[in-house]
Amino acid sequence: MEEGEAAKVDILKNTLYDTVIQHGSNTRLFTQSDLLDLDIIPHRNLQLLLQVIQALTNDKLLVGVTGGQGGLAWKYRSREDAKKYTSLPDETTMLVYQAIDEAGNDGIWKRTIENRVNISDAVMKVCIKILEQRGYIASMRSVEQPNRKMYIRADLRPSHRATGGPWFTDGQLDGSFIETLEGVVFEFIKGRGAYHQAPGAGSGGATRIPKRGVVTAAPTVTAGTKRSAKEITSDDVTPAATPGRPVAVASPASAAAAKSARKPEMFLPMPAGYKGYPTIHDITEFIHQLGITSNTTLGENDIRQLVEVLIFDGLIEPIKVGKRRGFRALRPTKQSTIPYNIRAKEMQNGIGLHLPHTGVLPPTNGLTEAPCGRCPVFDLCEEGGTVSPSTCVYFMEWLGLEEKKKEGDGVAEVKVEAGSDGKGSAPP
């Protein structure tokens, strides 16, 4: 190629490359016709276009790939990335880096690179060492194949598919984090979809019960007039327990004195027409504002996964509110009135509230409340056997006789030990 023609190709090469960047992303494929339609090559000279493409390919600025219909196409590579390729010492190292580059943020297995480039393990180790020393690649672990050594470009962050997303830590499922976040999400949904009835509500208690959807009596409103959903939603009701808000618990003395004159402390469902049920967007914003996921970023899709788990567990249900899809807790009267953060802290300190992390008591009936309905050795139970009703430890615990038996045994032992004549006589 003559000097003047080489200079012309160099000018057209830079112009065509800049134009390609302006007309698409680095994932768009440009066919031969697409490059000619950019009106950079004079007179649509096909031979000149091939020379320009070859120059760009040699500089690693264009990458040839197979097009959608089997034809040849090209996509561009940034100048920074192209500089990495041209700085490598040999073609084999370039091919290894290219295989890692094309794998993206999913990473690629070492054995896959060897088979694709067709090199031995010894050569592969040399190429990997060069690329790691220059900071071009990094090793990674995939939750799908934890025993395989994977490689990824050093400037990329592994995908959720490779790391397992925010629910995995160091390649292991973080059950504690998931359980904690489920409890927080559940408390928020409960707090927005139920109101708290404090002890004594309805008979001097401080909690204000939401107004019903129908006005039964009012000086200026005809009885039976239905209130609008907006009025119900804007009611200033006491919210349900939320993280950080302690719930007042009456003292044993006052509880015993007023037990017959007041309603128990519980959560009750909102009236019909209420529109304040939280959506996925509302829950996501709440989690971000709470700041409990500072080490990771949770998107709406991640929160949706948690909500779907709560739905599957039968703890919440979706509800249509206009064009929005909100969520509310099921069985509000069976839920703990103690906020999740306080309940979790007390359980960690060994106080033992014996409640699940969501604070919802399991469904019960007459059979499951009795020991026989959930006895692990029911089939072995018979009079005269190793397990029998008369010696059932589960019945003793259920009837509250276990502690009394221990106290009685303790008294008997004291009587025996107190005797000075060795016959077990009681002390005076």
XYZ file of N, CA and C in Angstrom, residues 97-288:
576
model
N -7.556 -13.699 26.966
C -8.235 -12.499 27.489
C -9.542 -12.258 26.757
N -9.575 -12.537 25.455
C -10.801 -12.344 24.684
C -11.907 -13.284 25.165
N -11.548 -14.536 25.487
C -12.541 -15.482 25.992
C -13.122 -15.005 27.325
N -12.257 -14.462 28.187
C -12.729 -13.935 29.477
C -13.567 -12.679 29.270
N -13.141 -11.839 28.321
C -13.860 -10.605 28.028
C -15.264 -10.901 27.508
N -15.381 -11.862 26.594
C -16.673 -12.173 25.991
C -17.625 -12.845 26.986
N -17.087 -13.455 28.039
C -17.949 -14.092 29.041
C -18.723 -13.069 29.870
N -18.265 -11.818 29.887
C -18.967 -10.777 30.627
C -18.910 -10.982 32.119
N -19.973 -10.536 32.809
C -19.956 -10.607 34.270
C -20.428 -11.948 34.821
N -20.672 -12.928 33.936
C -20.968 -14.283 34.400
C -19.692 -15.066 34.677
N -18.555 -14.586 34.127
C -17.305 -15.291 34.308
C -17.212 -16.528 33.424
N -16.044 -17.144 33.378
C -15.827 -18.318 32.544
C -14.892 -19.279 33.268
N -15.134 -20.564 33.098
C -14.363 -21.606 33.752
C -13.015 -21.777 33.055
N -11.992 -22.088 33.842
C -10.643 -22.264 33.309
C -10.600 -23.348 32.240
N -11.285 -24.464 32.464
C -11.283 -25.557 31.501
C -11.956 -25.153 30.193
N -12.976 -24.320 30.278
C -13.650 -23.845 29.062
C -12.713 -23.006 28.212
N -11.901 -22.174 28.856
C -10.935 -21.353 28.114
C -9.923 -22.247 27.398
N -9.428 -23.265 28.090
C -8.441 -24.157 27.489
C -8.999 -24.858 26.256
N -10.249 -25.314 26.347
C -10.857 -26.001 25.208
C -11.141 -25.048 24.056
N -11.530 -23.833 24.368
C -11.864 -22.869 23.307
C -10.614 -22.393 22.580
N -9.569 -22.109 23.316
C -8.332 -21.604 22.702
C -7.447 -22.757 22.238
N -7.718 -23.971 22.761
C -6.945 -25.161 22.398
C -5.487 -25.024 22.832
N -5.305 -24.846 24.140
C -3.963 -24.735 24.708
C -3.843 -25.687 25.883
N -2.632 -25.979 26.277
C -2.373 -26.878 27.401
C -2.532 -26.135 28.722
N -2.555 -26.900 29.801
C -2.712 -26.303 31.123
C -1.503 -25.451 31.488
N -0.321 -25.869 31.070
C 0.885 -25.094 31.386
C 0.858 -23.737 30.701
N 0.470 -23.709 29.418
C 0.381 -22.427 28.693
C -0.710 -21.552 29.299
N -1.793 -22.196 29.691
C -2.900 -21.458 30.295
C -2.446 -20.748 31.570
N -1.646 -21.427 32.389
C -1.170 -20.824 33.637
C -0.290 -19.604 33.364
N 0.516 -19.679 32.328
C 1.373 -18.540 31.972
C 0.531 -17.348 31.539
N -0.474 -17.594 30.703
C -1.343 -16.503 30.226
C -2.112 -15.869 31.381
N -2.638 -16.702 32.268
C -3.395 -16.191 33.416
C -2.497 -15.350 34.318
N -1.265 -15.789 34.503
C -0.342 -15.040 35.358
C -0.053 -13.662 34.775
N 0.123 -13.585 33.457
C 0.374 -12.297 32.808
C -0.824 -11.365 32.970
N -2.009 -11.900 32.735
C -3.224 -11.072 32.801
C -3.512 -10.618 34.231
N -3.248 -11.463 35.211
C -3.471 -11.071 36.602
C -2.443 -10.045 37.059
N -1.205 -10.184 36.634
C -0.184 -9.210 37.014
C -0.487 -7.833 36.453
N -1.083 -7.772 35.281
C -1.433 -6.477 34.675
C -2.777 -5.944 35.173
N -3.461 -6.708 35.998
C -4.723 -6.248 36.555
C -5.875 -6.299 35.579
N -5.785 -7.146 34.550
C -6.839 -7.224 33.547
C -7.954 -8.189 33.946
N -7.625 -9.221 34.708
C -8.618 -10.223 35.095
C -8.508 -10.489 36.589
N -9.511 -11.206 37.128
C -9.520 -11.609 38.537
C -10.241 -12.938 38.644
N -9.880 -13.732 39.620
C -10.562 -15.006 39.851
C -11.850 -14.768 40.622
N -12.799 -15.668 40.494
C -14.089 -15.532 41.165
C -14.651 -16.929 41.432
N -15.671 -16.976 42.286
C -16.372 -18.213 42.580
C -17.836 -18.044 42.188
N -18.390 -19.087 41.626
C -19.790 -19.078 41.213
C -20.589 -19.978 42.141
N -21.770 -19.513 42.554
C -22.611 -20.328 43.432
C -23.166 -21.534 42.690
N -23.255 -21.450 41.359
C -23.749 -22.575 40.579
C -22.709 -23.695 40.516
N -21.421 -23.332 40.444
C -20.332 -24.303 40.392
C -19.250 -23.871 41.395
N -19.479 -24.105 42.688
C -18.540 -23.588 43.703
C -17.159 -24.215 43.644
N -17.016 -25.384 43.036
C -15.717 -26.052 42.992
C -14.905 -25.693 41.751
N -15.461 -24.898 40.873
C -14.754 -24.511 39.657
C -14.107 -23.140 39.836
N -12.888 -23.026 39.320
C -12.201 -21.745 39.376
C -12.593 -20.944 38.138
N -13.207 -19.800 38.378
C -13.712 -18.954 37.295
C -12.854 -17.691 37.208
N -12.917 -17.073 36.014
C -12.204 -15.812 35.798
C -13.156 -14.794 35.181
N -12.913 -13.540 35.529
C -13.748 -12.441 35.066
C -12.864 -11.219 34.862
N -13.296 -10.314 34.018
C -12.557 -9.063 33.861
C -12.510 -8.320 35.192
N -11.361 -7.758 35.495
C -11.162 -7.135 36.803
C -12.055 -5.920 37.023
N -12.468 -5.254 35.945
C -13.292 -4.056 36.091
C -14.788 -4.352 36.092
N -15.167 -5.627 36.081
C -16.577 -6.002 36.089
C -16.975 -6.541 37.450
N -18.236 -6.356 37.763
C -18.797 -6.902 38.997
C -19.553 -8.183 38.655
N -19.305 -9.290 39.345
C -19.996 -10.546 39.018
C -21.506 -10.389 39.026
N -22.179 -11.087 38.124
C -23.630 -11.007 38.005
C -24.307 -11.720 39.175
N -25.621 -11.460 39.312
C -26.393 -12.135 40.351
C -26.418 -13.636 40.121
N -26.362 -14.022 38.856
C -26.350 -15.452 38.551
C -25.094 -16.114 39.117
N -23.975 -15.413 39.065
C -22.713 -15.971 39.549
C -22.603 -15.894 41.076
N -23.011 -14.789 41.649
C -22.855 -14.590 43.097
C -24.072 -15.020 43.903
N -25.207 -15.271 43.211
C -26.431 -15.599 43.935
C -27.213 -14.379 44.346
N -26.757 -13.194 43.971
C -27.458 -11.971 44.315
C -27.224 -11.562 45.754
N -28.066 -10.707 46.281
C -27.853 -10.205 47.653
C -28.103 -11.244 48.724
N -28.663 -12.399 48.349
C -28.996 -13.409 49.352
C -27.822 -14.334 49.659
N -26.701 -14.151 48.972
C -25.533 -14.987 49.208
C -24.382 -14.127 49.730
N -23.617 -14.698 50.650
C -22.422 -14.061 51.184
C -21.265 -15.035 51.077
N -20.234 -14.640 50.324
C -19.076 -15.509 50.087
C -19.493 -16.851 49.506
N -20.486 -16.809 48.605
C -20.927 -18.030 47.938
C -21.852 -18.902 48.755
N -22.237 -18.472 49.969
C -23.113 -19.255 50.831
C -24.417 -18.500 51.058
N -25.516 -19.238 51.052
C -26.820 -18.631 51.290
C -26.871 -18.042 52.690
N -27.155 -16.740 52.783
C -27.190 -16.044 54.069
C -28.592 -16.138 54.658
N -28.852 -17.255 55.321
C -30.186 -17.477 55.882
C -30.556 -16.487 56.958
N -29.596 -16.077 57.767
C -29.878 -15.130 58.842
C -30.310 -13.775 58.284
N -29.614 -13.313 57.228
C -29.973 -12.039 56.608
C -31.363 -12.108 55.984
N -31.660 -13.214 55.317
C -32.969 -13.374 54.677
C -34.070 -13.394 55.722
N -33.859 -14.138 56.799
C -34.879 -14.238 57.848
C -35.119 -12.879 58.512
N -34.040 -12.154 58.758
C -34.182 -10.829 59.365
C -34.958 -9.891 58.455
N -34.617 -9.890 57.173
C -35.281 -8.999 56.235
C -36.740 -9.387 56.032
N -37.030 -10.688 56.031
C -38.426 -11.129 55.929
C -39.236 -10.594 57.111
N -38.654 -10.665 58.309
C -39.356 -10.162 59.479
C -39.626 -8.673 59.401
N -38.648 -7.904 58.904
C -38.819 -6.449 58.781
C -39.891 -6.127 57.750
N -39.851 -6.823 56.609
C -40.855 -6.597 55.563
C -42.245 -6.948 56.072
N -42.342 -8.063 56.785
C -43.642 -8.471 57.310
C -44.183 -7.454 58.313
N -43.322 -6.947 59.196
C -43.757 -5.951 60.173
C -44.258 -4.688 59.474
N -43.580 -4.287 58.395
C -43.999 -3.087 57.679
C -45.357 -3.302 57.021
N -45.551 -4.456 56.389
C -46.844 -4.747 55.753
C -47.938 -4.836 56.796
N -47.621 -5.462 57.922
C -48.608 -5.555 59.004
C -48.962 -4.179 59.538
N -47.952 -3.332 59.699
C -48.193 -2.004 60.250
C -49.025 -1.109 59.358
N -48.969 -1.351 58.032
C -49.740 -0.533 57.096
C -51.108 -1.131 56.781
N -51.338 -2.373 57.187
C -52.596 -3.023 56.840
C -53.428 -3.456 58.015
N -53.063 -3.037 59.238
C -53.834 -3.371 60.433
C -53.627 -2.270 61.457
N -54.572 -2.127 62.351
C -54.410 -1.123 63.395
C -54.284 -1.815 64.750
N -53.571 -1.137 65.656
C -53.241 -1.714 66.948
C -54.312 -1.355 67.963
N -54.909 -2.369 68.555
C -55.871 -2.141 69.640
C -55.150 -2.345 70.958
N -54.902 -1.257 71.659
C -54.197 -1.316 72.932
C -55.108 -1.877 74.015
N -54.542 -2.326 75.147
C -55.380 -2.809 76.253
C -56.365 -1.747 76.702
N -57.605 -2.128 76.840
C -58.625 -1.198 77.282
C -59.293 -0.453 76.172
N -58.942 -0.722 74.904
C -59.571 -0.024 73.792
C -61.051 -0.348 73.773
N -61.845 0.655 73.610
C -63.283 0.466 73.602
C -63.897 0.694 74.972
N -63.056 0.740 76.003
C -63.565 0.981 77.357
C -62.591 1.855 78.115
N -62.231 2.967 77.485
C -61.328 3.887 78.147
C -59.919 3.837 77.629
N -59.604 2.912 76.656
C -58.264 2.816 76.114
C -57.943 4.011 75.238
N -56.643 4.198 74.966
C -56.198 5.369 74.209
C -56.231 5.161 72.704
N -56.292 3.895 72.258
C -56.231 3.645 70.825
C -57.530 4.045 70.154
N -57.397 4.751 69.028
C -58.578 5.151 68.285
C -58.859 4.127 67.195
N -60.039 3.557 67.193
C -60.409 2.550 66.202
C -60.815 3.260 64.918
N -60.379 2.772 63.740
C -60.740 3.427 62.474
C -62.244 3.477 62.294
N -62.695 4.538 61.663
C -64.118 4.678 61.381
C -64.547 3.649 60.350
N -65.755 3.219 60.451
C -66.254 2.229 59.512
C -66.608 2.896 58.185
N -66.806 2.052 57.198
C -67.109 2.577 55.870
C -68.489 3.188 55.784
N -69.384 2.854 56.731
C -70.747 3.378 56.701
C -71.003 4.136 57.995
N -71.505 5.340 57.867
C -71.819 6.155 59.040
C -73.144 5.673 59.612
N -73.128 5.241 60.891
C -74.356 4.723 61.504
C -75.206 5.827 62.108
N -74.549 6.876 62.586
C -75.315 7.977 63.188
C -74.447 9.210 63.248
N -74.993 10.346 62.872
C -74.277 11.615 62.932
C -75.293 12.728 62.896
N -74.986 13.866 63.541
C -75.965 14.956 63.595
C -76.335 15.485 62.203
N -75.367 15.594 61.309
C -75.644 16.239 60.020
C -75.626 15.269 58.848
N -75.341 13.979 59.099
C -75.256 12.991 58.022
C -76.318 11.934 58.242
N -76.997 11.578 57.199
C -78.031 10.564 57.301
C -77.411 9.213 57.622
N -77.983 8.482 58.553
C -77.456 7.170 58.923
C -77.463 6.247 57.712
N -76.403 5.469 57.583
C -76.290 4.537 56.455
C -75.543 5.099 55.271
N -75.100 6.379 55.361
C -74.341 6.972 54.266
C -72.938 6.379 54.230
N -72.537 5.922 53.066
C -71.222 5.281 52.935
C -70.147 6.332 52.817
N -69.077 6.182 53.609
C -67.954 7.096 53.537
C -67.057 6.709 52.377
N -66.356 7.693 51.811
C -65.462 7.429 50.689
C -64.195 6.731 51.173
N -63.539 6.051 50.210
C -62.294 5.363 50.560
C -61.214 6.342 50.979
N -61.252 7.559 50.413
C -60.252 8.572 50.764
C -60.386 8.980 52.217
N -61.629 9.082 52.695
C -61.844 9.445 54.094
C -61.333 8.354 55.027
N -61.576 7.110 54.635
C -61.127 6.009 55.478
C -59.609 5.962 55.512
N -58.977 6.118 54.342
C -57.520 6.034 54.259
C -56.849 7.142 55.051
N -57.467 8.316 55.093
C -56.855 9.455 55.778
C -57.131 9.475 57.266
N -57.843 8.461 57.785
C -58.103 8.407 59.224
C -56.799 8.379 60.002
N -56.769 9.143 61.067
C -55.573 9.195 61.913
C -55.652 8.066 62.933
N -55.325 6.846 62.481
C -55.402 5.695 63.369
C -54.018 5.383 63.894
N -54.006 4.687 64.991
C -52.721 4.276 65.568
C -52.142 3.163 64.723
N -50.938 3.337 64.141
C -50.377 2.291 63.285
C -49.999 1.071 64.091
N -49.880 -0.028 63.384
C -49.446 -1.256 64.032
C -47.988 -1.130 64.415
N -47.520 -2.128 65.123
C -46.144 -2.095 65.612
C -45.161 -2.021 64.469
N -44.220 -1.105 64.559
C -43.168 -0.963 63.561
C -41.828 -1.060 64.254
N -40.770 -1.432 63.509
C -39.458 -1.555 64.159
C -39.046 -0.303 64.907
N -38.700 -0.462 66.175
C -38.252 0.666 66.971
C -39.318 1.267 67.849
N -40.611 0.842 67.670
C -41.673 1.426 68.494
C -42.104 0.411 69.547
N -41.752 0.619 70.803
C -42.160 -0.333 71.832
C -43.663 -0.295 72.066
N -44.220 -1.419 72.419
C -45.643 -1.521 72.698
C -45.842 -1.533 74.202
N -46.721 -0.691 74.675
C -46.965 -0.621 76.111
C -47.649 -1.894 76.590
N -47.129 -2.468 77.651
C -47.700 -3.681 78.231
C -48.097 -3.367 79.661
N -49.323 -3.672 79.982
C -49.831 -3.365 81.318
C -49.162 -4.235 82.363
N -49.062 -3.744 83.597
C -48.478 -4.509 84.689
C -49.411 -5.651 85.071
N -48.881 -6.723 85.686
C -49.730 -7.856 86.068
C -50.887 -7.451 86.978
N -50.621 -6.498 87.899
C -51.677 -6.100 88.832
C -52.829 -5.433 88.108
N -52.483 -4.459 87.231
C -53.539 -3.758 86.511
C -54.231 -4.679 85.523
N -53.473 -5.630 84.953
C -54.072 -6.568 84.010
C -55.111 -7.444 84.701
N -54.774 -7.895 85.919
C -55.721 -8.738 86.641
C -56.965 -7.961 87.043
N -56.775 -6.679 87.374
C -57.903 -5.875 87.842
C -58.871 -5.540 86.720
N -58.330 -5.351 85.511
C -59.193 -4.896 84.416
C -59.473 -5.986 83.398
N -59.101 -7.238 83.712
C -59.213 -8.314 82.730
C -60.639 -8.504 82.253
N -61.590 -8.381 83.155
C -62.979 -8.629 82.775
C -63.628 -7.434 82.119
N -62.957 -6.262 82.130
C -63.602 -5.045 81.638
C -62.963 -4.487 80.384
N -62.016 -5.188 79.773
C -61.352 -4.630 78.607
C -61.074 -5.716 77.585
N -60.776 -5.277 76.378
C -60.419 -6.195 75.308
C -58.916 -6.458 75.350
N -58.470 -7.606 74.847
C -57.032 -7.898 74.864
C -56.282 -7.051 73.857
N -54.974 -6.953 74.047
C -54.120 -6.213 73.124
C -53.933 -7.036 71.856
N -54.229 -6.461 70.685
C -54.143 -7.206 69.440
C -54.131 -6.250 68.249
N -53.974 -6.813 67.073
C -54.114 -6.083 65.822
C -55.424 -6.483 65.165
N -56.067 -5.514 64.549
C -57.327 -5.763 63.854
C -57.221 -5.260 62.418
N -57.924 -5.907 61.485
C -57.841 -5.492 60.073
C -58.498 -4.149 59.831
N -58.009 -3.450 58.804
C -58.597 -2.177 58.420
C -59.976 -2.395 57.795
N -60.835 -1.383 57.862
C -62.180 -1.539 57.286
C -62.137 -1.576 55.766
N -63.259 -2.010 55.183
C -63.363 -2.072 53.725
C -63.222 -0.675 53.127
N -62.522 -0.572 52.002
C -62.297 0.714 51.369
C -60.964 1.344 51.705
N -60.222 0.767 52.628
C -58.911 1.303 52.993
C -57.935 1.139 51.825
N -57.156 2.183 51.519
C -56.264 2.177 50.366
C -54.793 2.378 50.728
N -54.464 2.191 51.977
C -53.086 2.434 52.386
C -52.198 1.204 52.384
N -52.644 0.125 51.760
C -51.817 -1.083 51.740
C -50.559 -0.840 50.918
N -49.382 -1.256 51.404
C -48.116 -0.950 50.723
C -47.917 -1.782 49.460
N -47.253 -1.184 48.469
C -46.882 -1.865 47.239
C -45.405 -2.281 47.315
N -44.934 -2.958 46.268
C -43.517 -3.343 46.211
C -42.635 -2.103 46.252
N -43.059 -1.048 45.547
C -42.283 0.194 45.537
C -42.215 0.799 46.942
N -43.330 0.793 47.656
C -43.356 1.339 49.018
C -42.424 0.546 49.944
N -42.451 -0.779 49.827
C -41.620 -1.618 50.682
C -40.139 -1.392 50.377
N -39.807 -1.271 49.077
C -38.415 -1.046 48.691
C -37.899 0.275 49.243
N -38.693 1.338 49.137
C -38.289 2.635 49.677
C -38.098 2.563 51.191
N -38.977 1.839 51.869
C -38.872 1.703 53.325
C -37.571 1.002 53.708
N -37.207 -0.066 52.990
C -35.976 -0.801 53.284
C -34.762 0.095 53.065
N -34.786 0.899 51.990
C -33.657 1.793 51.712
C -33.520 2.851 52.804
